[in-house]
XYZ file of C-alpha atoms in Angstrom:
292
model
C -9.939 -37.167 0.340
C -7.101 -35.733 2.452
C -6.435 -32.033 3.056
C -4.096 -32.283 0.090
C -6.867 -33.494 -2.208
C -5.919 -36.145 -4.749
C -2.183 -35.505 -4.647
C -0.396 -38.757 -3.830
C -3.541 -40.874 -4.225
C -4.486 -43.355 -6.926
C -7.127 -41.769 -9.144
C -9.049 -42.396 -12.326
C -8.903 -39.763 -15.024
C -12.267 -38.149 -15.845
C -13.576 -38.284 -19.406
C -16.242 -35.622 -18.963
C -16.019 -31.995 -17.896
C -15.592 -31.927 -14.106
C -14.816 -28.492 -12.630
C -15.359 -29.863 -9.122
C -12.125 -31.837 -9.566
C -10.184 -28.650 -8.782
C -9.005 -28.665 -5.172
C -8.063 -25.538 -3.239
C -5.241 -25.333 -0.698
C -5.282 -22.259 1.574
C -2.161 -20.124 1.245
C -2.364 -19.617 4.994
C -1.089 -23.182 5.496
C 2.325 -22.188 4.157
C 2.341 -18.595 5.356
C 1.614 -19.587 8.933
C 4.854 -21.563 8.877
C 6.775 -18.508 7.665
C 5.439 -16.386 10.512
C 6.014 -13.032 8.821
C 3.825 -10.150 7.666
C 1.275 -11.880 5.467
C 0.466 -8.756 3.440
C 4.083 -8.457 2.250
C 3.817 -11.881 0.630
C 0.727 -10.962 -1.386
C 2.480 -8.942 -4.101
C 3.329 -11.157 -7.029
C 2.049 -13.883 -9.330
C 2.262 -17.651 -9.642
C 2.596 -18.498 -13.333
C 1.532 -22.027 -14.219
C 2.338 -23.461 -17.647
C 0.308 -26.425 -18.862
C 1.621 -28.279 -21.911
C -1.123 -30.918 -22.236
C -4.278 -28.871 -22.803
C -6.742 -30.385 -25.255
C -10.473 -30.299 -26.042
C -12.861 -30.998 -28.937
C -14.149 -28.517 -31.477
C -17.789 -28.781 -32.713
C -16.647 -31.327 -35.330
C -15.269 -33.597 -32.623
C -11.647 -32.905 -33.670
C -9.093 -32.697 -30.886
C -7.553 -29.271 -30.352
C -4.196 -28.722 -28.648
C -2.729 -25.687 -26.904
C -0.174 -24.571 -24.348
C -1.719 -22.616 -21.495
C -0.496 -20.060 -19.020
C -2.402 -19.352 -15.813
C -1.528 -16.272 -13.780
C -2.716 -16.692 -10.186
C -2.280 -13.557 -8.045
C -0.324 -13.945 -4.819
C -3.188 -12.159 -3.073
C -5.587 -15.045 -3.739
C -6.632 -16.896 -0.565
C -5.944 -20.280 -2.153
C -3.668 -22.085 -4.555
C -4.843 -25.000 -6.674
C -3.494 -28.458 -6.002
C -1.349 -29.456 -8.966
C -2.686 -32.982 -9.525
C -6.279 -31.780 -9.285
C -5.472 -29.247 -12.006
C -4.067 -32.014 -14.191
C -7.241 -34.066 -13.688
C -9.386 -31.031 -14.429
C -7.528 -30.316 -17.665
C -7.910 -33.979 -18.648
C -11.658 -33.646 -18.125
C -11.673 -31.168 -21.034
C -10.132 -33.650 -23.481
C -13.453 -35.016 -24.749
C -15.599 -31.960 -24.113
C -16.813 -29.887 -27.079
C -16.334 -26.111 -27.096
C -17.502 -23.634 -29.690
C -14.219 -21.742 -29.780
C -10.823 -21.216 -28.172
C -12.319 -18.207 -26.396
C -14.957 -20.434 -24.813
C -12.261 -22.765 -23.480
C -10.284 -19.846 -22.106
C -13.329 -18.337 -20.405
C -14.337 -21.677 -18.900
C -10.906 -22.351 -17.425
C -10.683 -18.789 -16.070
C -14.077 -19.129 -14.399
C -13.299 -22.504 -12.831
C -9.837 -21.539 -11.582
C -11.161 -18.278 -10.137
C -13.792 -20.201 -8.198
C -11.075 -22.508 -6.824
C -8.442 -19.942 -5.773
C -10.881 -17.184 -4.808
C -9.553 -14.515 -7.187
C -9.515 -13.636 -10.875
C -7.033 -15.768 -12.824
C -5.459 -14.674 -16.086
C -5.725 -17.501 -18.619
C -3.980 -17.489 -21.997
C -3.955 -20.217 -24.649
C -1.213 -20.407 -27.271
C -1.013 -22.291 -30.558
C 1.989 -24.586 -30.791
C 2.957 -23.610 -34.333
C 2.899 -19.915 -33.514
C 5.272 -20.396 -30.579
C 7.702 -22.728 -32.342
C 7.927 -20.422 -35.362
C 8.973 -17.535 -33.158
C 6.096 -15.301 -34.218
C 4.946 -15.125 -30.596
C 8.338 -14.595 -28.978
C 6.907 -11.953 -26.664
C 4.695 -14.555 -24.964
C 7.692 -15.772 -22.963
C 7.667 -19.373 -24.194
C 10.934 -19.195 -26.097
C 13.914 -20.270 -23.980
C 15.201 -17.434 -21.790
C 18.150 -17.147 -19.396
C 18.169 -15.744 -15.873
C 19.657 -12.270 -15.562
C 22.727 -11.576 -13.511
C 25.410 -13.791 -11.983
C 25.165 -17.504 -11.269
C 26.373 -18.263 -7.727
C 26.484 -22.059 -8.058
C 30.304 -22.099 -7.780
C 30.501 -19.615 -4.915
C 31.680 -22.308 -2.479
C 34.242 -23.943 -4.771
C 37.304 -22.239 -3.287
C 36.227 -22.502 0.333
C 36.757 -25.236 2.903
C 33.115 -25.102 3.964
C 31.401 -28.472 4.178
C 27.755 -28.048 3.242
C 25.752 -30.298 5.528
C 22.324 -31.679 4.783
C 19.695 -30.122 7.033
C 15.994 -30.865 7.322
C 14.765 -27.281 7.257
C 16.023 -24.040 5.706
C 17.437 -21.552 8.171
C 18.105 -17.846 7.608
C 21.110 -18.134 9.942
C 23.017 -19.428 6.920
C 22.854 -15.865 5.578
C 24.575 -14.302 8.587
C 28.288 -13.612 8.851
C 30.107 -15.820 11.339
C 29.663 -14.432 14.830
C 27.384 -11.692 13.524
C 23.736 -11.443 14.492
C 22.835 -8.275 12.591
C 23.738 -6.809 9.229
C 26.300 -4.049 8.855
C 25.425 -1.331 6.370
C 27.633 -0.244 3.532
C 27.824 3.429 2.673
C 25.510 3.153 -0.321
C 22.921 0.797 -1.712
C 23.927 -1.730 -4.326
C 21.811 -3.728 -6.740
C 22.492 -7.460 -6.956
C 21.176 -9.782 -9.666
C 21.970 -13.341 -8.623
C 20.636 -16.759 -9.532
C 21.144 -20.442 -8.776
C 20.094 -23.606 -10.577
C 20.439 -25.627 -7.362
C 17.109 -24.934 -5.701
C 15.597 -28.218 -4.539
C 12.762 -29.023 -2.179
C 10.303 -31.859 -1.652
C 6.596 -32.113 -2.259
C 5.025 -32.040 1.235
C 2.618 -34.827 0.275
C 4.483 -37.283 -1.978
C 8.025 -36.343 -0.862
C 9.062 -36.273 -4.524
C 11.880 -33.814 -5.316
C 11.102 -30.472 -6.945
C 13.971 -28.822 -8.840
C 14.093 -25.208 -9.873
C 16.149 -22.167 -10.776
C 15.982 -19.311 -8.286
C 16.576 -15.662 -9.216
C 17.051 -12.819 -6.747
C 17.077 -9.136 -7.691
C 17.801 -7.087 -4.587
C 18.830 -3.528 -3.783
C 20.325 -3.151 -0.327
C 23.008 -1.364 1.671
C 23.992 -4.691 3.238
C 26.816 -6.776 1.833
C 25.645 -10.054 0.307
C 28.060 -12.951 0.657
C 27.419 -15.205 -2.338
C 28.805 -18.290 -0.594
C 26.479 -17.857 2.358
C 23.538 -17.173 0.066
C 24.277 -20.398 -1.798
C 24.527 -22.299 1.511
C 21.104 -20.931 2.419
C 19.587 -22.008 -0.908
C 21.078 -25.483 -0.468
C 19.452 -25.732 2.957
C 16.093 -26.223 1.175
C 17.177 -29.588 -0.256
C 15.256 -31.673 2.285
C 12.543 -29.143 3.042
C 8.941 -30.213 2.476
C 7.088 -27.265 1.009
C 4.990 -26.269 -1.966
C 6.694 -24.175 -4.650
C 4.883 -21.014 -3.578
C 5.764 -21.465 0.084
C 9.468 -21.960 -0.679
C 9.653 -18.735 -2.686
C 7.760 -16.849 0.005
C 10.065 -18.218 2.700
C 13.101 -17.000 0.752
C 11.459 -13.611 0.144
C 10.709 -13.225 3.868
C 14.173 -14.311 4.989
C 15.981 -12.004 2.558
C 13.707 -9.121 3.516
C 14.457 -9.529 7.203
C 18.185 -10.157 6.771
C 19.069 -7.435 4.244
C 16.334 -4.782 4.700
C 16.221 -4.161 0.953
C 14.638 -1.132 -0.678
C 13.736 -3.367 -3.632
C 13.401 -7.131 -3.831
C 12.225 -9.701 -6.343
C 12.402 -13.449 -5.750
C 11.229 -15.801 -8.460
C 11.632 -19.480 -9.280
C 11.209 -21.550 -12.410
C 10.414 -25.116 -11.346
C 10.833 -28.054 -13.681
C 7.768 -29.657 -15.157
C 5.820 -32.499 -13.607
C 2.725 -34.064 -15.140
C 2.846 -31.608 -18.036
C 2.728 -28.592 -15.679
C 5.423 -26.286 -14.333
C 4.909 -23.711 -11.568
C 6.759 -20.394 -11.434
C 6.114 -18.243 -8.358
C 7.334 -14.652 -8.184
C 7.192 -12.247 -5.221
C 8.139 -8.569 -5.330
C 8.387 -5.758 -2.823
C 6.469 -3.496 -5.218
C 4.152 -4.396 -8.087
C 6.192 -2.186 -10.446
C 9.035 -4.727 -10.126
C 6.966 -7.625 -11.447
C 8.720 -9.125 -14.501
C 7.187 -10.802 -17.515
C 6.661 -14.560 -17.380
C 9.382 -16.633 -19.049
C 10.613 -20.176 -19.534
C 14.091 -21.621 -18.970
C 16.001 -24.422 -20.662
C 15.063 -27.103 -18.094
C 11.394 -26.411 -18.672
């Protein structure tokens, strides 16, 4: 097995409970590439939503649920996505006494993989679709603030394809450092054009990116969009991309408050939604967008 586990390899799906299927990837692999203060990237959560969770009750009847896993950004590892899919499939024909037993088992196994406590919640499909559990965040939400996807429409800028994202896209032309305004301003901006590639399979990952930032620096929406588009050919895991953006915005704009979060589209029945904040009090509730 490679350092990326089973991702990108042909595999057989287990039919019995196999917690050792879970494969850990050190967060340091991505953070070393960012080359910024590691501790400032450890405030936040990666929310994983799994839509194909099933097991057997004591009667041998299949049970079905939607799951949310909250993995703290301070954990030393993330879990490889395909290994998680295989692990969840290993529960399909395993009997559990109760929903609570399933939840506790998954929490225990994920914690052992990522090296930190993981919040695991299971939701009944009927309860979500009826709207009685709207506060769980599974009903379709919308990003807050202003969409910047048309910020370049009236400019003559040609957006070139680049292999790696570069914070220089954020800088004003001929300007190496930010110029402060008189007072801080809060920006709520989002884009549906975030795209990167899986570093193992090279398959595209699409997502919506939201930025809530309070800064005395002027934010040029066109340049911010150019920066987001520079990720289009970047090979990086979801978590690493969000952390790269968080680090670059922090260094460019010196914000007093910052939240960067992404909602990535689903693959293999699982979507990944990393969120990083400058202070834990800024952490939002998990949610789900229309493309998910």
